[in-house]
GROMACS .gro file of C-alpha atoms in nm:
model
  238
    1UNK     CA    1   1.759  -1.004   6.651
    2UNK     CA    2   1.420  -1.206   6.674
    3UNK     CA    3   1.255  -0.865   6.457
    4UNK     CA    4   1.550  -0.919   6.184
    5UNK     CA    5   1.474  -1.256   6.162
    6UNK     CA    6   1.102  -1.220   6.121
    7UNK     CA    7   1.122  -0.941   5.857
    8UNK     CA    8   1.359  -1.170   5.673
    9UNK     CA    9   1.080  -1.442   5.704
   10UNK     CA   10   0.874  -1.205   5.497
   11UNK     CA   11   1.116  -1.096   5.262
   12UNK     CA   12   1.236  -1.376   5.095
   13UNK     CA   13   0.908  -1.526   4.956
   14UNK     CA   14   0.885  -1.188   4.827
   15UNK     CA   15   1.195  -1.131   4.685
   16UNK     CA   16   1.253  -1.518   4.523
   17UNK     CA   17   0.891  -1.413   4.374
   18UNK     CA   18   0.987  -1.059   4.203
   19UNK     CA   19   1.345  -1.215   4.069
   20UNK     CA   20   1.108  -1.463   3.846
   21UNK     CA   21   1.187  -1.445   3.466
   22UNK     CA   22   0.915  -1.383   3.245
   23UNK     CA   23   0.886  -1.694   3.001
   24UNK     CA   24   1.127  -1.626   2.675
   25UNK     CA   25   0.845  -1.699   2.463
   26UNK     CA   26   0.635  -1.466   2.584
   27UNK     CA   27   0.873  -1.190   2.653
   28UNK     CA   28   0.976  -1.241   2.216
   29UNK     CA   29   0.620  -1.218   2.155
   30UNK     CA   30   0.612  -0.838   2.333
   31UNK     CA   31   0.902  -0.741   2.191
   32UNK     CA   32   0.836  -0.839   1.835
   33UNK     CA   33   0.494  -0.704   1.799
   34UNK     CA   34   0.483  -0.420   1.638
   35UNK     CA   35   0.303  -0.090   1.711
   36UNK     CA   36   0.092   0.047   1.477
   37UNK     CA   37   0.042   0.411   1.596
   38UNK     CA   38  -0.251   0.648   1.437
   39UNK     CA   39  -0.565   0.818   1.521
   40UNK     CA   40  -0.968   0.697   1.498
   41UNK     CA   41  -1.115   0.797   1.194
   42UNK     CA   42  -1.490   0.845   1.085
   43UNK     CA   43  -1.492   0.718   0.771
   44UNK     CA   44  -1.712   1.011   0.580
   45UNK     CA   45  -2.032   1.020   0.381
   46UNK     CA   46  -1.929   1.070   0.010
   47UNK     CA   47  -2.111   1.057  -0.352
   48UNK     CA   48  -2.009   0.886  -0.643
   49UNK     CA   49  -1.655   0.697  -0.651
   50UNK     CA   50  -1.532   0.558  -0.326
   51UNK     CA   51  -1.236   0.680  -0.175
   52UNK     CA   52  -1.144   0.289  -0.134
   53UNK     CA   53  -0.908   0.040  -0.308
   54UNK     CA   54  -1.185  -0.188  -0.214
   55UNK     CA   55  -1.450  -0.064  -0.030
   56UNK     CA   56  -1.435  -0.414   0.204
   57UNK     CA   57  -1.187  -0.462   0.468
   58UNK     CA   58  -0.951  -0.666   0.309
   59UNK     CA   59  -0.727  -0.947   0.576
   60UNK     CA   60  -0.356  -0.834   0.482
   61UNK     CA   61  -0.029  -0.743   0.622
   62UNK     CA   62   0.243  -0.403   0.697
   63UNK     CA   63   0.586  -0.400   0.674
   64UNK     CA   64   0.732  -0.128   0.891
   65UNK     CA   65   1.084   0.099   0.876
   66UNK     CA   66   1.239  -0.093   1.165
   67UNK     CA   67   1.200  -0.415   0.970
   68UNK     CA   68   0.833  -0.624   1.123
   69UNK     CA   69   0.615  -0.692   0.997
   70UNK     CA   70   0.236  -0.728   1.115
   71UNK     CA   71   0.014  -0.977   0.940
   72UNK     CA   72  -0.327  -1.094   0.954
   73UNK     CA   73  -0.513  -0.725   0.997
   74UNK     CA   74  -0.775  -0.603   0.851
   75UNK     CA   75  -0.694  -0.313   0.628
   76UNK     CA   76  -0.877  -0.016   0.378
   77UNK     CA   77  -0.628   0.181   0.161
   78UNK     CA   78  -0.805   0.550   0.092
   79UNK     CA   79  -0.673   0.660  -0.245
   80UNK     CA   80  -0.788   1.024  -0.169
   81UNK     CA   81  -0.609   1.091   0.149
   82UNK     CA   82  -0.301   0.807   0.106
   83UNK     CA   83  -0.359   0.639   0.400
   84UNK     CA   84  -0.404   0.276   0.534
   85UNK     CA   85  -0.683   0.246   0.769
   86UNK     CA   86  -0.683  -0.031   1.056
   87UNK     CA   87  -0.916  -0.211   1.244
   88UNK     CA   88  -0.764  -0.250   1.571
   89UNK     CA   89  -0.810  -0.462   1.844
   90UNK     CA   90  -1.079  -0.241   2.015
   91UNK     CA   91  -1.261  -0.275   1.667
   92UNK     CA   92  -1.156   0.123   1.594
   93UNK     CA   93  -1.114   0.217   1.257
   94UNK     CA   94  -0.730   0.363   1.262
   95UNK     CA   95  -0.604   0.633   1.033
   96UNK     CA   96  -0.266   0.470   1.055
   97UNK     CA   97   0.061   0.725   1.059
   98UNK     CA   98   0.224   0.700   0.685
   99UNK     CA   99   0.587   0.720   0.808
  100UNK     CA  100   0.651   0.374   0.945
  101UNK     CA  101   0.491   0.193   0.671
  102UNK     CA  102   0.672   0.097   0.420
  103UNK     CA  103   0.517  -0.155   0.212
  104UNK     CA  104   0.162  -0.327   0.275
  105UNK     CA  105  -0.056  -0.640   0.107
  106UNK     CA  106  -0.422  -0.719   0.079
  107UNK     CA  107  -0.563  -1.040   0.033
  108UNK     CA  108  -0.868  -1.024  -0.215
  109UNK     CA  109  -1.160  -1.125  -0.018
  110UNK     CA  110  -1.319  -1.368  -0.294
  111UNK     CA  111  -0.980  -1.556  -0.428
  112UNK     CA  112  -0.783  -1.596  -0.141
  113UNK     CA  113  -0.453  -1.646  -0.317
  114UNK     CA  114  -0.451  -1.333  -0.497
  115UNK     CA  115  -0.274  -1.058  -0.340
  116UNK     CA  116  -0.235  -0.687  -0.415
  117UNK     CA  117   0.102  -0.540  -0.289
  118UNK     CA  118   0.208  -0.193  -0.222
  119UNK     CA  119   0.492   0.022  -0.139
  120UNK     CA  120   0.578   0.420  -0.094
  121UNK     CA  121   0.741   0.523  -0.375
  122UNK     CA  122   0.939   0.845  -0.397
  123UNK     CA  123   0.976   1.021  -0.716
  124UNK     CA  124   1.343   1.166  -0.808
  125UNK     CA  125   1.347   1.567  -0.758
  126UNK     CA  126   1.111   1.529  -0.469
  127UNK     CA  127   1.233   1.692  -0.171
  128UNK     CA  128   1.313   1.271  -0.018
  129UNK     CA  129   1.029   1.436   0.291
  130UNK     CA  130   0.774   1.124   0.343
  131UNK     CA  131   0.521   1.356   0.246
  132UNK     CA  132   0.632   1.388  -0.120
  133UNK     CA  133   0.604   1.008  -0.098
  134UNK     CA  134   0.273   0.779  -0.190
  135UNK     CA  135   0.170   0.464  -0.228
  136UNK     CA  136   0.153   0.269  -0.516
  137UNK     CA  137   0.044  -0.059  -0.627
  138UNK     CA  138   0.276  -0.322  -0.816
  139UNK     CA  139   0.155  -0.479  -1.119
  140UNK     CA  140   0.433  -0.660  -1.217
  141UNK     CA  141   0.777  -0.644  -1.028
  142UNK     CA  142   1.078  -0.803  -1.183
  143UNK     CA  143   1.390  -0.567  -1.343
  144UNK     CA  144   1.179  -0.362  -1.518
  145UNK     CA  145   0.841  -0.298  -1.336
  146UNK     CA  146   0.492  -0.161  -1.363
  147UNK     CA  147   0.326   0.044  -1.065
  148UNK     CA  148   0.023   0.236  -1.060
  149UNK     CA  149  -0.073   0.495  -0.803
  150UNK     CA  150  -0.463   0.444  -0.747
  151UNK     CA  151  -0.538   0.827  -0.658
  152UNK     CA  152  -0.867   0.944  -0.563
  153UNK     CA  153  -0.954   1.300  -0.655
  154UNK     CA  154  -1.256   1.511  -0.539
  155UNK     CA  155  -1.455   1.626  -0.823
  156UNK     CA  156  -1.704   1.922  -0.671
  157UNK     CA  157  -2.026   1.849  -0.401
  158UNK     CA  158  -2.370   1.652  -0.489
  159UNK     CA  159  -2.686   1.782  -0.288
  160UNK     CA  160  -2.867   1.531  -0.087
  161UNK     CA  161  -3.183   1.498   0.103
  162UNK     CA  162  -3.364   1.800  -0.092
  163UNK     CA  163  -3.067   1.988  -0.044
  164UNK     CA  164  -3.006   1.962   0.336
  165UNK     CA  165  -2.687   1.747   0.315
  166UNK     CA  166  -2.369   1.820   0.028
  167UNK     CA  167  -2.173   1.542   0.028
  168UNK     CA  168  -1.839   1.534  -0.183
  169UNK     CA  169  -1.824   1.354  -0.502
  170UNK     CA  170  -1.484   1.169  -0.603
  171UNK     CA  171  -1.352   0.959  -0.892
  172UNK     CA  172  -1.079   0.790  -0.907
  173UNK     CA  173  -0.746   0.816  -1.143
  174UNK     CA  174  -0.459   0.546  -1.206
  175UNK     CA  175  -0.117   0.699  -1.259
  176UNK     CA  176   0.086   0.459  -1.437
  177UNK     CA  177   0.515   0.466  -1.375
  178UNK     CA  178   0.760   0.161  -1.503
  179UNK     CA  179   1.119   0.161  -1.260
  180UNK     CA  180   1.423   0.005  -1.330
  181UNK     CA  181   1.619  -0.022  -1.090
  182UNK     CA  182   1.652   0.362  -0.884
  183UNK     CA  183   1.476   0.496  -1.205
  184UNK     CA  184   1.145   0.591  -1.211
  185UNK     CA  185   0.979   0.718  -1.533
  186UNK     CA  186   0.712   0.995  -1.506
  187UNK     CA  187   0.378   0.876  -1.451
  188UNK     CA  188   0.074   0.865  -1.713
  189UNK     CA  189  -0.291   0.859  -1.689
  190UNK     CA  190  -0.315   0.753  -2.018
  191UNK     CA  191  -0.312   0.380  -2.102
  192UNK     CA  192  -0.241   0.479  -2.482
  193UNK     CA  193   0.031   0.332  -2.693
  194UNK     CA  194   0.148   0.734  -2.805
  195UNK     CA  195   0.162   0.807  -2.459
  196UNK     CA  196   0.356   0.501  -2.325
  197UNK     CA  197   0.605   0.487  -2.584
  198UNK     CA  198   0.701   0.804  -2.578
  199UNK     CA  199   0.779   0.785  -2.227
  200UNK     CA  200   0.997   0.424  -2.317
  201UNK     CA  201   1.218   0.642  -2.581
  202UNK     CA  202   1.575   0.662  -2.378
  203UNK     CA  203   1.431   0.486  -2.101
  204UNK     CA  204   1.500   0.101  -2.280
  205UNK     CA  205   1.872  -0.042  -2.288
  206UNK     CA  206   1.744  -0.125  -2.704
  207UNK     CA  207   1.532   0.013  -2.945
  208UNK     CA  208   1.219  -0.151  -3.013
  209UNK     CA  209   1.096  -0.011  -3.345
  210UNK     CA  210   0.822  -0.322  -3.382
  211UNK     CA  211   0.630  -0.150  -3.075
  212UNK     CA  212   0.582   0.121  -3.323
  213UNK     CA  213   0.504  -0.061  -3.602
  214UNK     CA  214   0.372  -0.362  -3.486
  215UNK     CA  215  -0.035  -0.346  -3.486
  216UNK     CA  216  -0.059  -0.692  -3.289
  217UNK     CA  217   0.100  -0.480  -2.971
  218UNK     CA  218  -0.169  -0.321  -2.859
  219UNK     CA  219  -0.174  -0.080  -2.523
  220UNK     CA  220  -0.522   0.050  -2.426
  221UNK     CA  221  -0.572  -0.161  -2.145
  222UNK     CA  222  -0.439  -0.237  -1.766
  223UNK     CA  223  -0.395  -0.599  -1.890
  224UNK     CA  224  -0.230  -0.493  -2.195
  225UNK     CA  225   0.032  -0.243  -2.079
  226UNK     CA  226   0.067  -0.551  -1.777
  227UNK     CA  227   0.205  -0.808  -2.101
  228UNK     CA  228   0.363  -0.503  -2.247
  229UNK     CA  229   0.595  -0.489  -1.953
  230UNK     CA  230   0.652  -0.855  -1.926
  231UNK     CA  231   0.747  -0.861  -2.279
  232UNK     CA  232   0.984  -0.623  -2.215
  233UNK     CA  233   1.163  -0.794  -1.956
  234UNK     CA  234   1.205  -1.112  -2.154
  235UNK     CA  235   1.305  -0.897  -2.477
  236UNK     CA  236   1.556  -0.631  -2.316
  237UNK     CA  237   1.904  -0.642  -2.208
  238UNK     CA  238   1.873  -0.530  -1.879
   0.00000   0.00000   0.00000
């Protein structure tokens, strides 16, 4: 009886101690982090055009499939391989996974209240796999909407270093797509008026015969195919 008693003596300090709660705040603070999985990447030695959005880590934010959202990161989107990279705690660059992310932000580094936003986009008569998917930038988001996918495309090797190193050479391409709604017209590389309005004809609720005729409406430029697209939304019946 005198053993039970002293083991009980023991116990209870113990046991009061493990039965504890963790403090609420703390244990929502775990639970609503989110985990950004991926691996460590090297970023390469290339020639000509970066592979970079912006070719600083830019402070910005990812919105994941289950519905957080991390912000404050620093972030590099590579238009060649359509991937965010991370700096993570540890100060590792991070190829981050594609699948989770939805939708991400970056904060240009010299105007702090400008932001560039992007989200996957899937085109119709993909197969709906993630890796028909890509990301692409919004220009202007409102019924009708402008994206453009900033691609990256490697255009042959340059010889380096008296020929001891071949690096690849890149340069970049924007591929232009308005949306309305689930539609998605097919994309262009061409910011020419020809081009663009050929892709509006039976996309617009109304004909819009002054964009032909009209020489003030002029569409060469990002800018310019930016205002055509906000003058579309004030103009149509959507």
């Amino acid at each position: 009886m005198k053993s039970l008693l002293i083991l009980l003596f023991f116990l209870v300090p113990v046991l009061l101690t493990a039965q504890q709660p963790v403090p609420c705040d703390s244990l929502l603070e775990r639970l609503a982090e989110p985990v950004l999985t991926g691996d460590v990447y090297e970023i390469p030695l290339v020639s000509g055009e970066s592979q970079y959005f912006s070719d600083e880590w830019l402070k910005g934010s990812v919105t994941l499939s289950n519905g957080l959202t991390l912000n404050d990161q620093h972030f590099k989107y590579n238009g060649y391989i359509d991937q965010l990279l991370w700096i993570n705690k540890n100060y590792l660059q991070i190829k981050l996974d594609k699948k989770p992310i939805l939708s991400f932000t970056l904060r240009d580094k010299d105007h702090p209240d400008k932001y560039y936003c992007f989200e996957k986009l899937q085109l119709p008569g993909n197969s709906g796999t993630d890796s028909a998917a890509f990301y692409a930038q919004i220009l202007y988001d409102d019924k009708f909407s402008l994206l453009v996918r900033r691609k990256v495309i490697r255009n042959g090797t340059d010889q380096w270093n008296a020929g001891h190193a071949i690096l690849d050479n890149f340069e970049k391409k924007n591929i232009y797509y308005f949306r309305e709604g689930n539609r998605i017209s097919k994309g262009t590389d061409k910011i020419r008026k020809k081009y663009i309005l050929d892709i509006l004809q039976g996309f617009l609720p109304e004909p819009t015969p002054e964009l032909w005729t009209d020489k003030r409406f002029r569409i060469k430029t990002e800018e310019e195919l930016t205002a055509l697209t906000e003058w579309l939304n004030r103009t149509q019946n959507w």
